[in-house]
PDB file of C-alpha atoms and ligand atoms in Angstrom:
ATOM      1  CA  MET A   5     -48.048 131.350  37.523  1.00  0.00           C
ATOM      2  CA  ARG A   6     -49.995 128.128  36.918  1.00  0.00           C
ATOM      3  CA  VAL A   7     -49.462 126.102  33.768  1.00  0.00           C
ATOM      4  CA  LYS A   8     -51.847 123.328  32.793  1.00  0.00           C
ATOM      5  CA  ILE A   9     -51.312 120.908  29.921  1.00  0.00           C
ATOM      6  CA  VAL A  10     -54.745 120.905  28.324  1.00  0.00           C
ATOM      7  CA  GLY A  11     -53.879 118.651  25.377  1.00  0.00           C
ATOM      8  CA  SER A  12     -50.577 116.840  24.925  1.00  0.00           C
ATOM      9  CA  ALA A  13     -51.063 115.046  21.584  1.00  0.00           C
ATOM     10  CA  ALA A  14     -50.241 116.294  18.105  1.00  0.00           C
ATOM     11  CA  GLY A  15     -52.831 116.778  15.354  1.00  0.00           C
ATOM     12  CA  GLY A  16     -55.244 113.842  15.301  1.00  0.00           C
ATOM     13  CA  GLY A  17     -54.945 113.153  19.037  1.00  0.00           C
ATOM     14  CA  PHE A  18     -54.288 109.782  20.619  1.00  0.00           C
ATOM     15  CA  PRO A  19     -55.909 107.559  19.553  1.00  0.00           C
ATOM     16  CA  GLN A  20     -56.594 109.216  16.194  1.00  0.00           C
ATOM     17  CA  TRP A  21     -60.049 108.567  14.733  1.00  0.00           C
ATOM     18  CA  ASN A  22     -58.842 106.640  11.674  1.00  0.00           C
ATOM     19  CA  CYS A  23     -55.559 105.212  12.981  1.00  0.00           C
ATOM     20  CA  ASN A  24     -55.163 101.466  13.185  1.00  0.00           C
ATOM     21  CA  TYR A  25     -51.471 101.497  14.144  1.00  0.00           C
ATOM     22  CA  ARG A  26     -50.608  99.424  17.221  1.00  0.00           C
ATOM     23  CA  LEU A  27     -50.406 102.436  19.544  1.00  0.00           C
ATOM     24  CA  SER A  28     -53.868 103.789  18.744  1.00  0.00           C
ATOM     25  CA  ARG A  29     -55.244 100.261  18.947  1.00  0.00           C
ATOM     26  CA  ALA A  30     -53.683  99.785  22.378  1.00  0.00           C
ATOM     27  CA  ALA A  31     -54.982 103.139  23.608  1.00  0.00           C
ATOM     28  CA  ARG A  32     -58.507 102.221  22.468  1.00  0.00           C
ATOM     29  CA  ALA A  33     -58.218  98.877  24.217  1.00  0.00           C
ATOM     30  CA  GLY A  34     -57.228 100.581  27.471  1.00  0.00           C
ATOM     31  CA  VAL A  35     -53.824  98.907  27.689  1.00  0.00           C
ATOM     32  CA  PRO A  36     -52.052 100.125  30.885  1.00  0.00           C
ATOM     33  CA  GLY A  37     -49.381 102.739  30.211  1.00  0.00           C
ATOM     34  CA  MET A  38     -51.168 104.017  27.075  1.00  0.00           C
ATOM     35  CA  ARG A  39     -52.924 107.178  28.164  1.00  0.00           C
ATOM     36  CA  PRO A  40     -55.282 108.742  25.599  1.00  0.00           C
ATOM     37  CA  ARG A  41     -54.426 112.352  24.865  1.00  0.00           C
ATOM     38  CA  THR A  42     -56.278 115.280  23.320  1.00  0.00           C
ATOM     39  CA  GLN A  43     -54.806 117.741  20.836  1.00  0.00           C
ATOM     40  CA  SER A  44     -52.217 120.420  21.441  1.00  0.00           C
ATOM     41  CA  SER A  45     -53.013 123.188  23.934  1.00  0.00           C
ATOM     42  CA  ILE A  46     -51.899 124.612  27.285  1.00  0.00           C
ATOM     43  CA  ALA A  47     -53.543 127.052  29.695  1.00  0.00           C
ATOM     44  CA  VAL A  48     -51.754 129.602  31.868  1.00  0.00           C
ATOM     45  CA  SER A  49     -53.051 131.665  34.770  1.00  0.00           C
ATOM     46  CA  ALA A  50     -51.348 134.418  36.733  1.00  0.00           C
ATOM     47  CA  ASP A  51     -54.128 134.837  39.311  1.00  0.00           C
ATOM     48  CA  GLY A  52     -55.727 131.376  39.411  1.00  0.00           C
ATOM     49  CA  THR A  53     -59.003 132.815  38.119  1.00  0.00           C
ATOM     50  CA  GLY A  54     -58.497 134.051  34.572  1.00  0.00           C
ATOM     51  CA  TRP A  55     -56.806 131.804  32.016  1.00  0.00           C
ATOM     52  CA  VAL A  56     -54.916 132.375  28.798  1.00  0.00           C
ATOM     53  CA  LEU A  57     -55.133 129.463  26.382  1.00  0.00           C
ATOM     54  CA  PHE A  58     -52.210 128.804  24.097  1.00  0.00           C
ATOM     55  CA  ASN A  59     -53.739 127.249  20.975  1.00  0.00           C
ATOM     56  CA  ALA A  60     -57.375 126.246  20.539  1.00  0.00           C
ATOM     57  CA  SER A  61     -57.535 122.602  19.582  1.00  0.00           C
ATOM     58  CA  PRO A  62     -60.371 120.741  17.847  1.00  0.00           C
ATOM     59  CA  ASP A  63     -60.855 118.930  21.193  1.00  0.00           C
ATOM     60  CA  ILE A  64     -61.519 122.141  23.118  1.00  0.00           C
ATOM     61  CA  ARG A  65     -65.070 121.234  24.121  1.00  0.00           C
ATOM     62  CA  GLN A  66     -63.878 118.005  25.745  1.00  0.00           C
ATOM     63  CA  GLN A  67     -60.864 119.786  27.223  1.00  0.00           C
ATOM     64  CA  ILE A  68     -63.038 122.415  28.918  1.00  0.00           C
ATOM     65  CA  ALA A  69     -65.377 119.676  30.154  1.00  0.00           C
ATOM     66  CA  GLN A  70     -62.371 118.030  31.840  1.00  0.00           C
ATOM     67  CA  ALA A  71     -60.985 121.219  33.414  1.00  0.00           C
ATOM     68  CA  PRO A  72     -63.228 122.908  36.036  1.00  0.00           C
ATOM     69  CA  GLU A  73     -60.944 125.965  36.031  1.00  0.00           C
ATOM     70  CA  LEU A  74     -61.846 126.587  32.363  1.00  0.00           C
ATOM     71  CA  GLN A  75     -65.599 126.432  33.050  1.00  0.00           C
ATOM     72  CA  PRO A  76     -67.878 129.315  34.132  1.00  0.00           C
ATOM     73  CA  ALA A  77     -67.567 129.965  37.890  1.00  0.00           C
ATOM     74  CA  SER A  78     -70.672 129.233  39.962  1.00  0.00           C
ATOM     75  CA  ASP A  79     -71.209 132.929  40.777  1.00  0.00           C
ATOM     76  CA  ALA A  80     -70.455 134.152  37.231  1.00  0.00           C
ATOM     77  CA  PRO A  81     -73.037 135.619  34.814  1.00  0.00           C
ATOM     78  CA  ARG A  82     -75.307 133.297  32.802  1.00  0.00           C
ATOM     79  CA  ARG A  83     -72.848 133.420  29.915  1.00  0.00           C
ATOM     80  CA  SER A  84     -69.232 133.619  30.976  1.00  0.00           C
ATOM     81  CA  THR A  85     -65.824 132.054  30.694  1.00  0.00           C
ATOM     82  CA  PRO A  86     -62.587 132.283  32.663  1.00  0.00           C
ATOM     83  CA  ILE A  87     -60.772 132.107  29.290  1.00  0.00           C
ATOM     84  CA  ARG A  88     -59.602 135.682  28.805  1.00  0.00           C
ATOM     85  CA  ALA A  89     -57.504 135.203  25.665  1.00  0.00           C
ATOM     86  CA  VAL A  90     -56.238 132.653  23.166  1.00  0.00           C
ATOM     87  CA  VAL A  91     -52.669 132.907  21.863  1.00  0.00           C
ATOM     88  CA  LEU A  92     -51.922 131.007  18.629  1.00  0.00           C
ATOM     89  CA  THR A  93     -48.480 129.624  17.765  1.00  0.00           C
ATOM     90  CA  ASN A  94     -49.346 128.829  14.139  1.00  0.00           C
ATOM     91  CA  ALA A  95     -52.337 128.292  11.854  1.00  0.00           C
ATOM     92  CA  ASP A  96     -52.331 124.489  11.943  1.00  0.00           C
ATOM     93  CA  VAL A  97     -55.750 122.875  12.218  1.00  0.00           C
ATOM     94  CA  ASP A  98     -54.862 121.401  15.612  1.00  0.00           C
ATOM     95  CA  HIS A  99     -54.158 124.917  16.914  1.00  0.00           C
ATOM     96  CA  VAL A 100     -56.946 127.052  15.426  1.00  0.00           C
ATOM     97  CA  ALA A 101     -59.986 124.812  14.777  1.00  0.00           C
ATOM     98  CA  GLY A 102     -61.073 125.088  18.423  1.00  0.00           C
ATOM     99  CA  LEU A 103     -61.746 128.793  17.912  1.00  0.00           C
ATOM    100  CA  LEU A 104     -64.904 127.791  16.059  1.00  0.00           C
ATOM    101  CA  SER A 105     -66.175 126.074  19.206  1.00  0.00           C
ATOM    102  CA  LEU A 106     -65.669 129.296  21.191  1.00  0.00           C
ATOM    103  CA  ARG A 107     -68.393 131.136  19.240  1.00  0.00           C
ATOM    104  CA  GLU A 108     -71.565 132.353  21.094  1.00  0.00           C
ATOM    105  CA  ARG A 109     -70.746 136.064  21.263  1.00  0.00           C
ATOM    106  CA  GLN A 110     -68.490 135.555  24.270  1.00  0.00           C
ATOM    107  CA  PRO A 111     -65.752 138.173  24.656  1.00  0.00           C
ATOM    108  CA  PHE A 112     -62.099 137.081  24.757  1.00  0.00           C
ATOM    109  CA  ALA A 113     -59.048 138.211  22.804  1.00  0.00           C
ATOM    110  CA  ILE A 114     -57.080 136.414  20.102  1.00  0.00           C
ATOM    111  CA  TYR A 115     -53.333 137.000  19.786  1.00  0.00           C
ATOM    112  CA  ALA A 116     -51.372 135.768  16.771  1.00  0.00           C
ATOM    113  CA  SER A 117     -48.561 136.623  14.385  1.00  0.00           C
ATOM    114  CA  ALA A 118     -49.252 138.679  11.254  1.00  0.00           C
ATOM    115  CA  GLN A 119     -49.241 135.486   9.163  1.00  0.00           C
ATOM    116  CA  VAL A 120     -51.726 133.680  11.375  1.00  0.00           C
ATOM    117  CA  LEU A 121     -53.991 136.745  11.640  1.00  0.00           C
ATOM    118  CA  ALA A 122     -53.973 136.923   7.829  1.00  0.00           C
ATOM    119  CA  THR A 123     -55.019 133.266   7.647  1.00  0.00           C
ATOM    120  CA  LEU A 124     -57.924 133.855  10.053  1.00  0.00           C
ATOM    121  CA  GLU A 125     -58.892 136.888   7.991  1.00  0.00           C
ATOM    122  CA  ALA A 126     -58.754 134.930   4.730  1.00  0.00           C
ATOM    123  CA  ASN A 127     -60.991 132.140   6.040  1.00  0.00           C
ATOM    124  CA  SER A 128     -64.403 133.705   6.559  1.00  0.00           C
ATOM    125  CA  ILE A 129     -65.653 130.889   8.791  1.00  0.00           C
ATOM    126  CA  PHE A 130     -63.646 132.504  11.618  1.00  0.00           C
ATOM    127  CA  ASN A 131     -66.019 135.475  11.381  1.00  0.00           C
ATOM    128  CA  VAL A 132     -68.316 133.435  13.655  1.00  0.00           C
ATOM    129  CA  LEU A 133     -66.072 135.164  16.182  1.00  0.00           C
ATOM    130  CA  ASP A 134     -67.120 138.742  15.490  1.00  0.00           C
ATOM    131  CA  PRO A 135     -63.962 140.860  15.801  1.00  0.00           C
ATOM    132  CA  ALA A 136     -66.065 143.517  17.554  1.00  0.00           C
ATOM    133  CA  ILE A 137     -66.567 141.024  20.403  1.00  0.00           C
ATOM    134  CA  VAL A 138     -63.452 138.895  20.009  1.00  0.00           C
ATOM    135  CA  PRO A 139     -60.660 141.324  19.102  1.00  0.00           C
ATOM    136  CA  ARG A 140     -57.706 139.994  17.097  1.00  0.00           C
ATOM    137  CA  ARG A 141     -54.391 141.409  18.212  1.00  0.00           C
ATOM    138  CA  LEU A 142     -50.933 141.252  16.732  1.00  0.00           C
ATOM    139  CA  LEU A 143     -48.326 139.201  18.519  1.00  0.00           C
ATOM    140  CA  ALA A 144     -45.317 141.230  17.481  1.00  0.00           C
ATOM    141  CA  PRO A 145     -42.122 139.166  17.489  1.00  0.00           C
ATOM    142  CA  THR A 146     -39.567 139.527  20.302  1.00  0.00           C
ATOM    143  CA  GLU A 147     -41.564 142.155  22.148  1.00  0.00           C
ATOM    144  CA  GLU A 148     -42.532 141.420  25.734  1.00  0.00           C
ATOM    145  CA  MET A 149     -46.235 142.040  26.159  1.00  0.00           C
ATOM    146  CA  THR A 150     -48.982 141.619  28.731  1.00  0.00           C
ATOM    147  CA  ILE A 151     -51.921 139.570  27.508  1.00  0.00           C
ATOM    148  CA  ARG A 152     -55.182 141.487  27.981  1.00  0.00           C
ATOM    149  CA  ASP A 153     -58.795 140.363  27.864  1.00  0.00           C
ATOM    150  CA  ALA A 154     -61.275 141.635  25.273  1.00  0.00           C
ATOM    151  CA  ALA A 155     -61.926 144.784  27.326  1.00  0.00           C
ATOM    152  CA  GLY A 156     -58.207 145.530  27.600  1.00  0.00           C
ATOM    153  CA  ARG A 157     -57.754 144.450  31.216  1.00  0.00           C
ATOM    154  CA  GLU A 158     -54.396 142.855  32.034  1.00  0.00           C
ATOM    155  CA  THR A 159     -54.434 139.127  32.733  1.00  0.00           C
ATOM    156  CA  GLY A 160     -51.047 139.227  34.423  1.00  0.00           C
ATOM    157  CA  VAL A 161     -49.710 136.745  31.851  1.00  0.00           C
ATOM    158  CA  VAL A 162     -46.639 138.286  30.262  1.00  0.00           C
ATOM    159  CA  ILE A 163     -45.198 136.699  27.133  1.00  0.00           C
ATOM    160  CA  GLU A 164     -42.783 137.149  24.292  1.00  0.00           C
ATOM    161  CA  SER A 165     -43.087 135.369  20.945  1.00  0.00           C
ATOM    162  CA  PHE A 166     -40.244 134.547  18.597  1.00  0.00           C
ATOM    163  CA  PRO A 167     -40.039 132.795  15.225  1.00  0.00           C
ATOM    164  CA  VAL A 168     -38.828 129.202  15.256  1.00  0.00           C
ATOM    165  CA  PRO A 169     -37.873 127.019  12.301  1.00  0.00           C
ATOM    166  CA  GLY A 170     -41.072 125.556  10.892  1.00  0.00           C
ATOM    167  CA  LYS A 171     -43.476 125.730   8.000  1.00  0.00           C
ATOM    168  CA  VAL A 172     -46.842 127.079   6.967  1.00  0.00           C
ATOM    169  CA  ALA A 173     -49.944 125.059   7.812  1.00  0.00           C
ATOM    170  CA  LEU A 174     -50.574 122.011   5.630  1.00  0.00           C
ATOM    171  CA  TYR A 175     -53.557 123.630   3.892  1.00  0.00           C
ATOM    172  CA  LEU A 176     -51.435 126.681   3.015  1.00  0.00           C
ATOM    173  CA  GLU A 177     -48.654 124.719   1.332  1.00  0.00           C
ATOM    174  CA  ASP A 178     -48.040 125.635  -2.300  1.00  0.00           C
ATOM    175  CA  LYS A 179     -48.469 122.428  -4.317  1.00  0.00           C
ATOM    176  CA  ASP A 180     -46.452 123.997  -7.160  1.00  0.00           C
ATOM    177  CA  HIS A 181     -43.406 124.290  -4.894  1.00  0.00           C
ATOM    178  CA  PRO A 182     -42.910 120.858  -3.351  1.00  0.00           C
ATOM    179  CA  ASP A 183     -39.318 121.743  -2.436  1.00  0.00           C
ATOM    180  CA  ALA A 184     -40.235 124.708  -0.244  1.00  0.00           C
ATOM    181  CA  ASP A 185     -38.274 125.294   2.959  1.00  0.00           C
ATOM    182  CA  PHE A 186     -40.008 123.317   5.702  1.00  0.00           C
ATOM    183  CA  SER A 187     -37.681 124.659   8.364  1.00  0.00           C
ATOM    184  CA  SER A 188     -37.786 128.353   7.587  1.00  0.00           C
ATOM    185  CA  ASP A 189     -37.947 130.846  10.433  1.00  0.00           C
ATOM    186  CA  ALA A 190     -40.125 133.346   8.566  1.00  0.00           C
ATOM    187  CA  GLY A 191     -42.594 133.457  11.468  1.00  0.00           C
ATOM    188  CA  ASP A 192     -45.221 130.995  10.276  1.00  0.00           C
ATOM    189  CA  THR A 193     -44.559 129.134  13.511  1.00  0.00           C
ATOM    190  CA  VAL A 194     -43.604 130.866  16.727  1.00  0.00           C
ATOM    191  CA  GLY A 195     -42.386 129.839  20.144  1.00  0.00           C
ATOM    192  CA  ILE A 196     -43.573 131.566  23.307  1.00  0.00           C
ATOM    193  CA  ARG A 197     -41.683 132.635  26.421  1.00  0.00           C
ATOM    194  CA  ILE A 198     -43.967 133.046  29.422  1.00  0.00           C
ATOM    195  CA  ALA A 199     -42.572 135.038  32.350  1.00  0.00           C
ATOM    196  CA  GLY A 200     -42.945 133.439  35.768  1.00  0.00           C
ATOM    197  CA  SER A 201     -41.730 134.433  39.225  1.00  0.00           C
ATOM    198  CA  GLY A 202     -39.842 131.153  39.336  1.00  0.00           C
ATOM    199  CA  GLY A 203     -38.283 131.678  35.900  1.00  0.00           C
ATOM    200  CA  ALA A 204     -39.401 131.556  32.288  1.00  0.00           C
ATOM    201  CA  VAL A 205     -41.507 128.804  30.757  1.00  0.00           C
ATOM    202  CA  PHE A 206     -41.092 128.181  27.020  1.00  0.00           C
ATOM    203  CA  TYR A 207     -43.895 126.703  24.932  1.00  0.00           C
ATOM    204  CA  ILE A 208     -42.734 125.461  21.528  1.00  0.00           C
ATOM    205  CA  PRO A 209     -45.138 122.818  20.190  1.00  0.00           C
ATOM    206  CA  GLY A 210     -43.719 122.944  16.665  1.00  0.00           C
ATOM    207  CA  CYS A 211     -40.052 123.302  15.754  1.00  0.00           C
ATOM    208  CA  ALA A 212     -38.131 121.930  12.781  1.00  0.00           C
ATOM    209  CA  ARG A 213     -34.558 122.517  13.926  1.00  0.00           C
ATOM    210  CA  ILE A 214     -32.542 123.551  16.976  1.00  0.00           C
ATOM    211  CA  ASP A 215     -30.059 126.259  16.114  1.00  0.00           C
ATOM    212  CA  ALA A 216     -27.636 128.352  18.142  1.00  0.00           C
ATOM    213  CA  ALA A 217     -30.152 131.185  18.520  1.00  0.00           C
ATOM    214  CA  LEU A 218     -32.723 128.873  20.056  1.00  0.00           C
ATOM    215  CA  ARG A 219     -30.181 127.269  22.389  1.00  0.00           C
ATOM    216  CA  THR A 220     -29.103 130.712  23.604  1.00  0.00           C
ATOM    217  CA  ARG A 221     -32.710 131.772  24.112  1.00  0.00           C
ATOM    218  CA  LEU A 222     -33.581 128.668  26.137  1.00  0.00           C
ATOM    219  CA  ALA A 223     -30.517 128.780  28.404  1.00  0.00           C
ATOM    220  CA  GLY A 224     -31.581 129.229  32.026  1.00  0.00           C
ATOM    221  CA  ALA A 225     -35.290 128.508  31.449  1.00  0.00           C
ATOM    222  CA  ALA A 226     -37.282 127.106  34.360  1.00  0.00           C
ATOM    223  CA  CYS A 227     -39.243 124.858  32.021  1.00  0.00           C
ATOM    224  CA  LEU A 228     -39.399 123.935  28.348  1.00  0.00           C
ATOM    225  CA  LEU A 229     -42.494 122.429  26.742  1.00  0.00           C
ATOM    226  CA  PHE A 230     -41.163 121.240  23.410  1.00  0.00           C
ATOM    227  CA  ASP A 231     -42.210 119.616  20.129  1.00  0.00           C
ATOM    228  CA  GLY A 232     -42.340 115.865  20.728  1.00  0.00           C
ATOM    229  CA  THR A 233     -44.147 114.940  17.524  1.00  0.00           C
ATOM    230  CA  VAL A 234     -41.932 112.064  16.423  1.00  0.00           C
ATOM    231  CA  TYR A 235     -39.239 109.936  18.055  1.00  0.00           C
ATOM    232  CA  THR A 236     -37.521 109.126  14.756  1.00  0.00           C
ATOM    233  CA  ASP A 237     -37.776 111.152  11.553  1.00  0.00           C
ATOM    234  CA  GLY A 238     -39.109 108.282   9.407  1.00  0.00           C
ATOM    235  CA  GLU A 239     -41.475 106.892  12.015  1.00  0.00           C
ATOM    236  CA  MET A 240     -44.760 107.556  10.205  1.00  0.00           C
ATOM    237  CA  ILE A 241     -43.449 105.822   7.096  1.00  0.00           C
ATOM    238  CA  ALA A 242     -42.183 102.865   9.137  1.00  0.00           C
ATOM    239  CA  ALA A 243     -45.567 102.627  10.877  1.00  0.00           C
ATOM    240  CA  GLY A 244     -47.259 102.406   7.479  1.00  0.00           C
ATOM    241  CA  VAL A 245     -49.534 105.369   8.145  1.00  0.00           C
ATOM    242  CA  GLY A 246     -48.112 108.007   5.825  1.00  0.00           C
ATOM    243  CA  HIS A 247     -45.357 109.043   3.467  1.00  0.00           C
ATOM    244  CA  LYS A 248     -44.011 112.100   5.279  1.00  0.00           C
ATOM    245  CA  THR A 249     -40.982 112.439   7.482  1.00  0.00           C
ATOM    246  CA  GLY A 250     -41.031 114.562  10.616  1.00  0.00           C
ATOM    247  CA  ALA A 251     -38.796 117.083   8.840  1.00  0.00           C
ATOM    248  CA  ARG A 252     -41.267 117.349   5.954  1.00  0.00           C
ATOM    249  CA  MET A 253     -43.949 118.212   8.506  1.00  0.00           C
ATOM    250  CA  GLY A 254     -41.737 120.833  10.156  1.00  0.00           C
ATOM    251  CA  HIS A 255     -40.975 118.754  13.243  1.00  0.00           C
ATOM    252  CA  ILE A 256     -37.561 117.772  14.605  1.00  0.00           C
ATOM    253  CA  ALA A 257     -37.297 114.197  15.903  1.00  0.00           C
ATOM    254  CA  MET A 258     -36.557 113.491  19.566  1.00  0.00           C
ATOM    255  CA  SER A 259     -33.804 110.943  18.931  1.00  0.00           C
ATOM    256  CA  GLY A 260     -30.628 110.885  16.861  1.00  0.00           C
ATOM    257  CA  GLN A 261     -27.664 113.200  16.510  1.00  0.00           C
ATOM    258  CA  ALA A 262     -29.790 115.896  14.873  1.00  0.00           C
ATOM    259  CA  GLY A 263     -32.647 115.365  17.321  1.00  0.00           C
ATOM    260  CA  SER A 264     -33.917 117.572  20.108  1.00  0.00           C
ATOM    261  CA  ILE A 265     -32.609 115.470  23.001  1.00  0.00           C
ATOM    262  CA  ALA A 266     -29.043 115.749  21.677  1.00  0.00           C
ATOM    263  CA  GLY A 267     -29.499 119.324  20.478  1.00  0.00           C
ATOM    264  CA  LEU A 268     -30.522 120.587  23.912  1.00  0.00           C
ATOM    265  CA  ALA A 269     -28.458 118.239  26.071  1.00  0.00           C
ATOM    266  CA  ASP A 270     -25.950 120.878  27.143  1.00  0.00           C
ATOM    267  CA  VAL A 271     -28.461 123.720  27.613  1.00  0.00           C
ATOM    268  CA  LYS A 272     -29.344 124.497  31.236  1.00  0.00           C
ATOM    269  CA  ILE A 273     -33.119 124.039  31.570  1.00  0.00           C
ATOM    270  CA  GLY A 274     -35.025 123.284  34.795  1.00  0.00           C
ATOM    271  CA  ARG A 275     -37.686 120.903  33.488  1.00  0.00           C
ATOM    272  CA  ARG A 276     -37.866 119.665  29.906  1.00  0.00           C
ATOM    273  CA  ILE A 277     -41.153 118.175  28.780  1.00  0.00           C
ATOM    274  CA  PHE A 278     -42.233 116.809  25.396  1.00  0.00           C
ATOM    275  CA  ILE A 279     -45.679 117.861  24.185  1.00  0.00           C
ATOM    276  CA  HIS A 280     -47.517 117.716  20.812  1.00  0.00           C
ATOM    277  CA  ILE A 281     -46.839 113.973  20.617  1.00  0.00           C
ATOM    278  CA  ASN A 282     -47.957 112.157  17.482  1.00  0.00           C
ATOM    279  CA  ASN A 283     -49.897 108.900  17.643  1.00  0.00           C
ATOM    280  CA  THR A 284     -46.985 107.050  16.012  1.00  0.00           C
ATOM    281  CA  ASN A 285     -44.463 108.086  18.675  1.00  0.00           C
ATOM    282  CA  PRO A 286     -43.400 105.039  20.741  1.00  0.00           C
ATOM    283  CA  VAL A 287     -42.856 107.189  23.862  1.00  0.00           C
ATOM    284  CA  LEU A 288     -46.660 107.160  24.221  1.00  0.00           C
ATOM    285  CA  ASP A 289     -46.170 103.628  25.540  1.00  0.00           C
ATOM    286  CA  GLU A 290     -44.918 104.151  29.094  1.00  0.00           C
ATOM    287  CA  ASN A 291     -43.461 100.638  29.081  1.00  0.00           C
ATOM    288  CA  SER A 292     -41.409 101.136  25.907  1.00  0.00           C
ATOM    289  CA  ALA A 293     -37.626 101.355  25.604  1.00  0.00           C
ATOM    290  CA  GLU A 294     -38.062 104.742  23.915  1.00  0.00           C
ATOM    291  CA  HIS A 295     -40.053 106.104  26.867  1.00  0.00           C
ATOM    292  CA  ALA A 296     -37.312 104.893  29.198  1.00  0.00           C
ATOM    293  CA  ALA A 297     -34.620 106.463  26.990  1.00  0.00           C
ATOM    294  CA  VAL A 298     -36.376 109.829  27.011  1.00  0.00           C
ATOM    295  CA  LYS A 299     -36.703 109.736  30.802  1.00  0.00           C
ATOM    296  CA  ALA A 300     -33.061 108.698  31.182  1.00  0.00           C
ATOM    297  CA  ALA A 301     -32.089 111.755  29.100  1.00  0.00           C
ATOM    298  CA  GLY A 302     -33.868 113.998  31.614  1.00  0.00           C
ATOM    299  CA  TRP A 303     -37.087 114.591  29.691  1.00  0.00           C
ATOM    300  CA  GLU A 304     -40.692 114.132  30.768  1.00  0.00           C
ATOM    301  CA  VAL A 305     -43.517 113.079  28.465  1.00  0.00           C
ATOM    302  CA  ALA A 306     -46.564 115.305  28.921  1.00  0.00           C
ATOM    303  CA  SER A 307     -50.017 113.927  29.508  1.00  0.00           C
ATOM    304  CA  ASP A 308     -53.332 115.760  29.608  1.00  0.00           C
ATOM    305  CA  GLY A 309     -54.102 117.466  32.889  1.00  0.00           C
ATOM    306  CA  MET A 310     -50.488 117.873  34.059  1.00  0.00           C
ATOM    307  CA  GLU A 311     -50.116 121.012  36.145  1.00  0.00           C
ATOM    308  CA  MET A 312     -47.104 123.055  37.156  1.00  0.00           C
ATOM    309  CA  GLU A 313     -46.429 126.197  39.137  1.00  0.00           C
ATOM    310  CA  PHE A 314     -43.648 128.692  38.342  1.00  0.00           C
TER     311      PHE A 314
HETATM  312  C1  MLT B  29     -48.525 119.512  12.395  1.00  0.00           C
HETATM  313  O1  MLT B  29     -48.264 119.767  13.566  1.00  0.00           O
HETATM  314  O2  MLT B  29     -47.644 119.133  11.613  1.00  0.00           O
HETATM  315  C2  MLT B  29     -49.909 119.702  11.907  1.00  0.00           C
HETATM  316  O3  MLT B  29     -50.771 119.893  12.981  1.00  0.00           O
HETATM  317  C3  MLT B  29     -50.320 118.578  11.042  1.00  0.00           C
HETATM  318  C4  MLT B  29     -51.759 118.692  10.647  1.00  0.00           C
HETATM  319  O4  MLT B  29     -52.174 119.743  10.143  1.00  0.00           O
HETATM  320  O5  MLT B  29     -52.488 117.712  10.856  1.00  0.00           O
HETATM  321 MN1   MN B  30     -49.726 120.104  15.016  1.00  0.00          MN
END
């Protein structure tokens, strides 16, 4: 099984269009060790020909342009794509907006939880993907399933989804209930286990908390691609770019006693890689102390185009 990191940044990308924080400025200036990154997505192939995308980011056009394996093959029909299916982990803009760029009456399948399917259904703009051509299928929790293309042919990519602590998408938040649970495991955000001959790969780009159930689930994994949105919970406030903590956004911080590095330290995992990295996260600077600390703790920091085989 091949895994390709298509986009390693969180919503907004790196640099973000309107961000004037030092990291985005440095990325724009081309400072060494500050690699620009597109928004949150990975691609997985069992046969090296057909690909299953996990999340469709607003940067998908650029991402396909940078990945020959996601482009039509030279001997393929005049309209074609090697993208057989798109699996969604939540309804956040950075994970679903790219669907709109996949219009053009091109068959592929969409897989998502009941909540995310309901959100697509409720937002009529997604009807540019005619369900008769782009079927929408339920990703039932904790059920191993083979991802199939629009015509029902197996892709060879076998996954299981499971709820993780998180929250509904920003645009679905209820303004009348500002104290809602932003780390509920009601299924608004899911994690994915992808079966590989060399062991399981977990893809969890959003996660608010690491609990015993998640630790048990991850034990023995070949690889974990995990929510690396923020390094410290209050980082966006400290950077002067917003008023929300990581927790308020449904994202656990990397550092600290309650952070993901500490929370997963004693869980046996082959490779652990941070993805969905926000433009305020100092690990984006490869010469920073925080980047060094993450590496010293056994973690990698994903960048666009990284490839792995399992
Ligand atoms: C998130 O991961 O918290 C969201 O993508 C934020 C957003 O909607 O911009
Ligand atoms: Mn996001």
